[in-house]
mmCIF file of C-alpha atoms in Angstrom:
data_model
loop_
_atom_site.group_PDB
_atom_site.id
_atom_site.type_symbol
_atom_site.label_atom_id
_atom_site.label_comp_id
_atom_site.label_asym_id
_atom_site.label_seq_id
_atom_site.Cartn_x
_atom_site.Cartn_y
_atom_site.Cartn_z
ATOM 1 C CA MET A 1 -23.544 -0.172 10.471
ATOM 2 C CA GLY A 2 -23.826 3.580 10.908
ATOM 3 C CA THR A 3 -25.312 5.278 14.016
ATOM 4 C CA SER A 4 -25.970 8.618 14.947
ATOM 5 C CA HIS A 5 -24.721 8.282 18.781
ATOM 6 C CA ARG A 6 -27.617 10.754 19.916
ATOM 7 C CA ASP A 7 -30.314 8.504 18.739
ATOM 8 C CA PRO A 8 -33.212 7.977 21.015
ATOM 9 C CA GLN A 9 -34.062 4.658 19.445
ATOM 10 C CA GLY A 10 -30.292 3.891 18.921
ATOM 11 C CA LEU A 11 -30.756 1.071 21.503
ATOM 12 C CA VAL A 12 -34.142 -1.089 19.891
ATOM 13 C CA ARG A 13 -32.736 -0.294 16.015
ATOM 14 C CA CYS A 14 -29.807 -2.179 16.889
ATOM 15 C CA HIS A 15 -31.476 -4.908 18.183
ATOM 16 C CA ARG A 16 -33.584 -4.788 15.654
ATOM 17 C CA VAL A 17 -30.580 -5.314 13.503
ATOM 18 C CA LEU A 18 -28.045 -7.580 14.948
ATOM 19 C CA GLN A 19 -31.365 -9.919 14.651
ATOM 20 C CA ALA A 20 -31.602 -9.455 11.359
ATOM 21 C CA LEU A 21 -27.358 -9.703 10.231
ATOM 22 C CA ASP A 22 -27.584 -12.572 12.516
ATOM 23 C CA PRO A 23 -23.671 -11.715 12.637
ATOM 24 C CA LEU A 24 -20.807 -14.476 13.748
ATOM 25 C CA VAL A 25 -18.519 -11.293 15.133
ATOM 26 C CA ILE A 26 -19.331 -8.071 16.387
ATOM 27 C CA LEU A 27 -16.780 -4.565 16.358
ATOM 28 C CA VAL A 28 -18.365 -2.166 18.372
ATOM 29 C CA GLU A 29 -16.372 1.717 18.331
ATOM 30 C CA VAL A 30 -15.558 1.906 21.547
ATOM 31 C CA SER A 31 -12.387 1.196 24.031
ATOM 32 C CA PRO A 32 -12.142 -0.903 26.579
ATOM 33 C CA PHE A 33 -10.805 2.125 28.871
ATOM 34 C CA ALA A 34 -14.453 3.698 28.110
ATOM 35 C CA VAL A 35 -16.266 0.381 28.956
ATOM 36 C CA ARG A 36 -14.162 -0.056 31.884
ATOM 37 C CA LEU A 37 -14.927 3.617 33.063
ATOM 38 C CA ARG A 38 -18.879 3.338 32.830
ATOM 39 C CA ARG A 39 -18.747 0.371 34.348
ATOM 40 C CA GLU A 40 -16.591 0.925 37.206
ATOM 41 C CA HIS A 41 -18.161 4.831 37.941
ATOM 42 C CA GLY A 42 -20.938 4.913 36.145
ATOM 43 C CA ARG A 43 -23.816 5.488 39.083
ATOM 44 C CA PHE A 44 -20.902 8.007 40.553
ATOM 45 C CA PHE A 45 -21.142 10.114 37.295
ATOM 46 C CA LEU A 46 -24.780 9.238 37.008
ATOM 47 C CA LYS A 47 -25.726 10.555 41.142
ATOM 48 C CA LEU A 48 -23.191 13.449 40.328
ATOM 49 C CA PHE A 49 -25.024 14.774 37.027
ATOM 50 C CA LEU A 50 -28.792 14.026 39.280
ATOM 51 C CA ARG A 51 -27.464 16.250 42.218
ATOM 52 C CA ASN A 52 -26.043 18.739 39.554
ATOM 53 C CA LEU A 53 -28.568 19.253 37.540
ATOM 54 C CA ALA A 54 -30.901 19.996 40.168
ATOM 55 C CA ARG A 55 -29.107 22.684 40.900
ATOM 56 C CA ALA A 56 -28.992 23.915 38.229
ATOM 57 C CA ALA A 57 -32.388 23.566 37.683
ATOM 58 C CA THR A 58 -32.706 25.975 40.555
ATOM 59 C CA MET A 59 -30.558 28.077 39.839
ATOM 60 C CA THR A 60 -32.309 28.933 36.077
ATOM 61 C CA ARG A 61 -35.893 28.156 37.917
ATOM 62 C CA ILE A 62 -36.407 25.085 35.392
ATOM 63 C CA PRO A 63 -38.293 21.737 36.989
ATOM 64 C CA VAL A 64 -36.058 19.039 36.447
ATOM 65 C CA ALA A 65 -38.177 16.750 34.567
ATOM 66 C CA VAL A 66 -38.018 19.953 31.718
ATOM 67 C CA ALA A 67 -34.064 19.935 32.076
ATOM 68 C CA LEU A 68 -33.487 16.235 31.773
ATOM 69 C CA ARG A 69 -35.604 16.544 28.165
ATOM 70 C CA SER A 70 -33.339 19.634 27.573
ATOM 71 C CA PRO A 71 -31.425 18.657 24.395
ATOM 72 C CA PHE A 72 -28.388 20.042 25.598
ATOM 73 C CA VAL A 73 -28.160 17.835 28.821
ATOM 74 C CA LYS A 74 -29.220 14.472 26.968
ATOM 75 C CA PRO A 75 -26.390 14.111 25.516
ATOM 76 C CA ILE A 76 -24.646 14.166 28.650
ATOM 77 C CA LEU A 77 -26.427 12.220 29.999
ATOM 78 C CA ARG A 78 -25.971 9.745 27.661
ATOM 79 C CA GLN A 79 -22.072 10.380 28.979
ATOM 80 C CA CYS A 80 -22.904 8.510 31.664
ATOM 81 C CA THR A 81 -23.994 5.292 30.817
ATOM 82 C CA LEU A 82 -22.936 2.477 28.472
ATOM 83 C CA PRO A 83 -22.905 3.360 24.623
ATOM 84 C CA PHE A 84 -26.595 2.041 23.350
ATOM 85 C CA GLU A 85 -24.278 0.256 20.409
ATOM 86 C CA TYR A 86 -22.438 -2.008 22.956
ATOM 87 C CA ARG A 87 -25.341 -2.911 25.424
ATOM 88 C CA ALA A 88 -26.892 -3.837 22.128
ATOM 89 C CA ALA A 89 -24.010 -6.295 21.228
ATOM 90 C CA GLN A 90 -23.658 -7.282 24.888
ATOM 91 C CA ARG A 91 -27.411 -8.714 24.850
ATOM 92 C CA ARG A 92 -26.759 -10.386 21.797
ATOM 93 C CA PHE A 93 -23.607 -12.029 23.036
ATOM 94 C CA GLN A 94 -25.825 -12.760 26.476
ATOM 95 C CA ILE A 95 -28.442 -14.124 23.909
ATOM 96 C CA ASN A 96 -25.897 -16.280 21.182
ATOM 97 C CA GLY A 97 -22.984 -16.271 22.987
ATOM 98 C CA THR A 98 -21.767 -13.840 19.627
ATOM 99 C CA PRO A 99 -18.536 -12.610 20.576
ATOM 100 C CA VAL A 100 -17.562 -8.550 21.436
ATOM 101 C CA PHE A 101 -14.507 -6.357 20.350
ATOM 102 C CA CYS A 102 -14.137 -3.590 21.530
ATOM 103 C CA VAL A 103 -12.172 -1.770 18.421
ATOM 104 C CA ASP A 104 -11.285 2.106 19.749
ATOM 105 C CA ALA A 105 -8.438 3.116 21.177
ATOM 106 C CA GLY A 106 -8.527 4.023 24.630
ATOM 107 C CA GLU A 107 -6.340 7.262 24.877
ATOM 108 C CA PRO A 108 -9.138 9.773 23.017
ATOM 109 C CA SER A 109 -11.485 8.524 25.600
ATOM 110 C CA ARG A 110 -8.875 9.337 28.736
ATOM 111 C CA LEU A 111 -8.890 12.848 26.706
ATOM 112 C CA PHE A 112 -12.569 13.141 26.556
ATOM 113 C CA THR A 113 -12.969 12.342 30.330
ATOM 114 C CA ALA A 114 -10.464 14.584 31.250
ATOM 115 C CA ASP A 115 -13.124 17.418 31.021
ATOM 116 C CA TRP A 116 -15.826 15.463 32.908
ATOM 117 C CA PRO A 117 -15.614 17.703 35.844
ATOM 118 C CA GLU A 118 -16.332 20.875 33.770
ATOM 119 C CA LEU A 119 -18.810 18.878 32.132
ATOM 120 C CA LEU A 120 -20.783 17.584 34.589
ATOM 121 C CA SER A 121 -20.546 20.811 36.977
ATOM 122 C CA SER A 122 -23.978 22.870 38.053
ATOM 123 C CA ALA A 123 -22.706 25.957 36.311
ATOM 124 C CA ASN A 124 -22.266 24.489 32.957
ATOM 125 C CA LEU A 125 -25.347 22.650 33.514
ATOM 126 C CA ALA A 126 -26.864 25.898 33.845
ATOM 127 C CA ARG A 127 -25.292 27.703 31.060
ATOM 128 C CA LEU A 128 -26.826 24.923 28.662
ATOM 129 C CA LEU A 129 -30.005 25.353 30.377
ATOM 130 C CA LYS A 130 -30.276 29.069 29.915
ATOM 131 C CA GLY A 131 -30.750 28.529 25.865
ATOM 132 C CA GLY A 132 -29.167 30.862 23.519
ATOM 133 C CA LEU A 133 -26.747 28.553 22.304
ATOM 134 C CA PRO A 134 -27.151 27.197 19.087
ATOM 135 C CA PRO A 135 -29.277 23.874 18.881
ATOM 136 C CA PRO A 136 -27.614 20.812 18.759
ATOM 137 C CA VAL A 137 -28.308 18.381 15.613
ATOM 138 C CA SER A 138 -30.844 15.642 15.754
ATOM 139 C CA ALA A 139 -30.383 12.329 15.183
ATOM 140 C CA ALA A 140 -32.893 12.806 12.083
ATOM 141 C CA GLU A 141 -30.252 15.493 11.048
ATOM 142 C CA GLU A 142 -27.344 13.568 11.383
ATOM 143 C CA TYR A 143 -28.881 10.313 9.789
ATOM 144 C CA ALA A 144 -30.171 12.575 6.818
ATOM 145 C CA GLN A 145 -27.002 14.274 6.135
ATOM 146 C CA ALA A 146 -25.366 10.299 6.717
ATOM 147 C CA HIS A 147 -27.891 9.122 3.542
ATOM 148 C CA ARG A 148 -26.720 12.241 1.873
ATOM 149 C CA ALA A 149 -23.113 10.882 2.081
ATOM 150 C CA LEU A 150 -24.077 7.652 0.940
ATOM 151 C CA ALA A 151 -26.361 8.926 -2.104
ATOM 152 C CA GLN A 152 -23.793 10.962 -3.459
ATOM 153 C CA ALA A 153 -21.372 8.825 -2.946
ATOM 154 C CA LYS A 154 -22.361 6.683 -5.518
ATOM 155 C CA SER A 155 -22.831 8.915 -7.973
ATOM 156 C CA GLY A 156 -19.406 10.481 -7.372
ATOM 157 C CA THR A 157 -20.756 14.096 -7.236
ATOM 158 C CA ARG A 158 -19.994 14.258 -3.254
ATOM 159 C CA PRO A 159 -17.056 16.314 -1.708
ATOM 160 C CA PRO A 160 -15.162 15.451 1.401
ATOM 161 C CA LEU A 161 -16.881 15.574 4.529
ATOM 162 C CA GLY A 162 -14.478 17.634 6.377
ATOM 163 C CA CYS A 163 -14.224 17.138 10.301
ATOM 164 C CA GLY A 164 -12.869 19.919 12.060
ATOM 165 C CA ASN A 165 -9.039 18.465 13.623
ATOM 166 C CA PHE A 166 -7.927 16.418 10.235
ATOM 167 C CA SER A 167 -4.679 15.277 11.661
ATOM 168 C CA LEU A 168 -6.774 13.669 14.521
ATOM 169 C CA TRP A 169 -9.564 12.111 12.358
ATOM 170 C CA GLN A 170 -7.007 10.530 10.383
ATOM 171 C CA ARG A 171 -4.664 9.248 13.219
ATOM 172 C CA TRP A 172 -8.554 7.525 15.028
ATOM 173 C CA GLU A 173 -9.038 6.062 11.002
ATOM 174 C CA GLN A 174 -5.724 4.603 11.219
ATOM 175 C CA TRP A 175 -6.314 3.395 14.351
ATOM 176 C CA LEU A 176 -9.468 1.363 13.313
ATOM 177 C CA GLU A 177 -8.302 0.262 10.730
ATOM 178 C CA LYS A 178 -5.287 -1.499 11.748
ATOM 179 C CA THR A 179 -8.084 -3.422 14.956
ATOM 180 C CA VAL A 180 -10.672 -4.164 12.325
ATOM 181 C CA ARG A 181 -7.875 -5.709 10.697
ATOM 182 C CA ALA A 182 -6.169 -7.658 13.308
ATOM 183 C CA THR A 183 -9.491 -9.151 14.060
ATOM 184 C CA VAL A 184 -10.932 -10.152 10.421
ATOM 185 C CA ALA A 185 -7.273 -11.579 9.866
ATOM 186 C CA GLU A 186 -7.363 -13.362 13.431
ATOM 187 C CA LEU A 187 -11.068 -14.354 12.939
ATOM 188 C CA GLN A 188 -12.015 -14.743 9.733
ATOM 189 C CA PRO A 189 -15.250 -14.238 10.476
ATOM 190 C CA GLY A 190 -18.277 -15.381 7.986
ATOM 191 C CA ARG A 191 -20.150 -12.420 8.666
ATOM 192 C CA LEU A 192 -19.161 -9.528 10.886
ATOM 193 C CA VAL A 193 -20.951 -6.463 12.427
ATOM 194 C CA TYR A 194 -18.892 -2.874 12.893
ATOM 195 C CA LEU A 195 -21.414 -0.783 15.149
ATOM 196 C CA GLY A 196 -19.789 2.464 15.131
ATOM 197 C CA GLY A 197 -20.520 6.483 13.844
ATOM 198 C CA TRP A 198 -21.657 6.815 10.383
ATOM 199 C CA ARG A 199 -18.868 9.216 9.829
ATOM 200 C CA HIS A 200 -16.757 6.214 10.019
ATOM 201 C CA VAL A 201 -18.494 3.733 7.496
ATOM 202 C CA VAL A 202 -19.774 6.064 4.815
ATOM 203 C CA PRO A 203 -16.625 7.001 2.199
ATOM 204 C CA ASP A 204 -14.971 10.381 2.766
ATOM 205 C CA ALA A 205 -12.787 11.030 -0.263
ATOM 206 C CA GLY A 206 -10.222 8.032 0.574
ATOM 207 C CA GLN A 207 -10.006 9.211 4.143
ATOM 208 C CA SER A 208 -12.965 6.999 6.221
ATOM 209 C CA LEU A 209 -12.840 4.112 7.940
ATOM 210 C CA TYR A 210 -14.440 2.588 4.920
ATOM 211 C CA ASP A 211 -12.333 3.542 2.321
ATOM 212 C CA ARG A 212 -9.583 2.112 4.321
ATOM 213 C CA LEU A 213 -10.721 -1.229 3.872
ATOM 214 C CA ARG A 214 -12.593 -1.233 0.782
ATOM 215 C CA ASP A 215 -10.277 -4.582 -0.240
ATOM 216 C CA LEU A 216 -12.402 -6.187 2.753
ATOM 217 C CA ALA A 217 -15.783 -5.506 0.402
ATOM 218 C CA PRO A 218 -17.919 -3.589 3.166
ATOM 219 C CA CYS A 219 -21.569 -3.403 2.772
ATOM 220 C CA PRO A 220 -22.026 0.230 4.123
ATOM 221 C CA PHE A 221 -25.922 0.585 6.028
ATOM 222 C CA LEU A 222 -27.060 2.864 8.566
ATOM 223 C CA ILE A 223 -29.072 1.753 11.140
ATOM 224 C CA ASP A 224 -32.423 3.597 10.310
ATOM 225 C CA GLN A 225 -32.572 1.024 7.656
ATOM 226 C CA PHE A 226 -33.517 -1.510 8.941
ATOM 227 C CA ASP A 227 -36.513 0.184 10.660
ATOM 228 C CA GLU A 228 -40.177 -1.280 10.226
ATOM 229 C CA PRO A 229 -41.936 0.425 7.745
ATOM 230 C CA ALA A 230 -44.954 1.999 8.869
ATOM 231 C CA PRO A 231 -48.409 0.904 8.381
ATOM 232 C CA GLY A 232 -48.856 3.665 5.458
ATOM 233 C CA ASP A 233 -45.547 2.856 3.906
ATOM 234 C CA LEU A 234 -46.976 -0.968 3.412
#
C-alpha cells in the first residue's frame, strides 16, 4: 500500500485502508530506531522546532501562524512526530490486536537524524521561509505520478523512475525485501498489508520492493484509491 509521506490526509486514509482490508499482519516502512527516537525525544524535538521557528519568523517578519503553513516547513514538523503510517497501524493494534512490525533499517535513520541540528536550526528555517526555492512536490502530485507509474507498468511503456543514489536505493530495497520475506516465512499470514512510500510498491524495472517480491503475488495499491467518492461522483 503506497503512500506519500507528505500526505496531509495520510492518517485518515490509512485508517480507511486498514478497516477495508482487515489485515492479519501490518508491516510499516519505519525502523525501530526511528520509532524509539520519536517516542523518547519527540517532545524535545517539537519544542526545539517551535522555538526556532518563532525566532525564524521574527527574523523574516512572517507571522508564526503563516510560517507553520509553509510547504517548506511542514515536512520538518512531520519529522518530529511518528509517521502517520505507524500511528494508523498502532491504532489498529490497539483496537483489534493486529500485530505491527517495523521493517526498515535503522542505519539510514541514524544518518538522517545526524543532520537534525542543522535542519531544525532557526537559520535554516528562516532560509526556507524567505522563499526563492523551487516549490516542493505536493502529495497530490506524488499520487498522480504514482498512478501514472502503475498504469504505464501495466501497459509495459514505463521507463525506470530514477531515484538519485541508485546504489543506496538498491541496498534499501534489498533490506526491505529480506525483512518482508523473513516476516512472511515466520508468520505465514493470510492477509498482510505493507504500508510504505509509493516508490517501493510500484513496478520499477525490476528494482523496487514490489518487483523483488513478485513471486509472492503482491497487489500494489495507493492509499488514495480507497477514498470515499465525492457526492458528485456517485
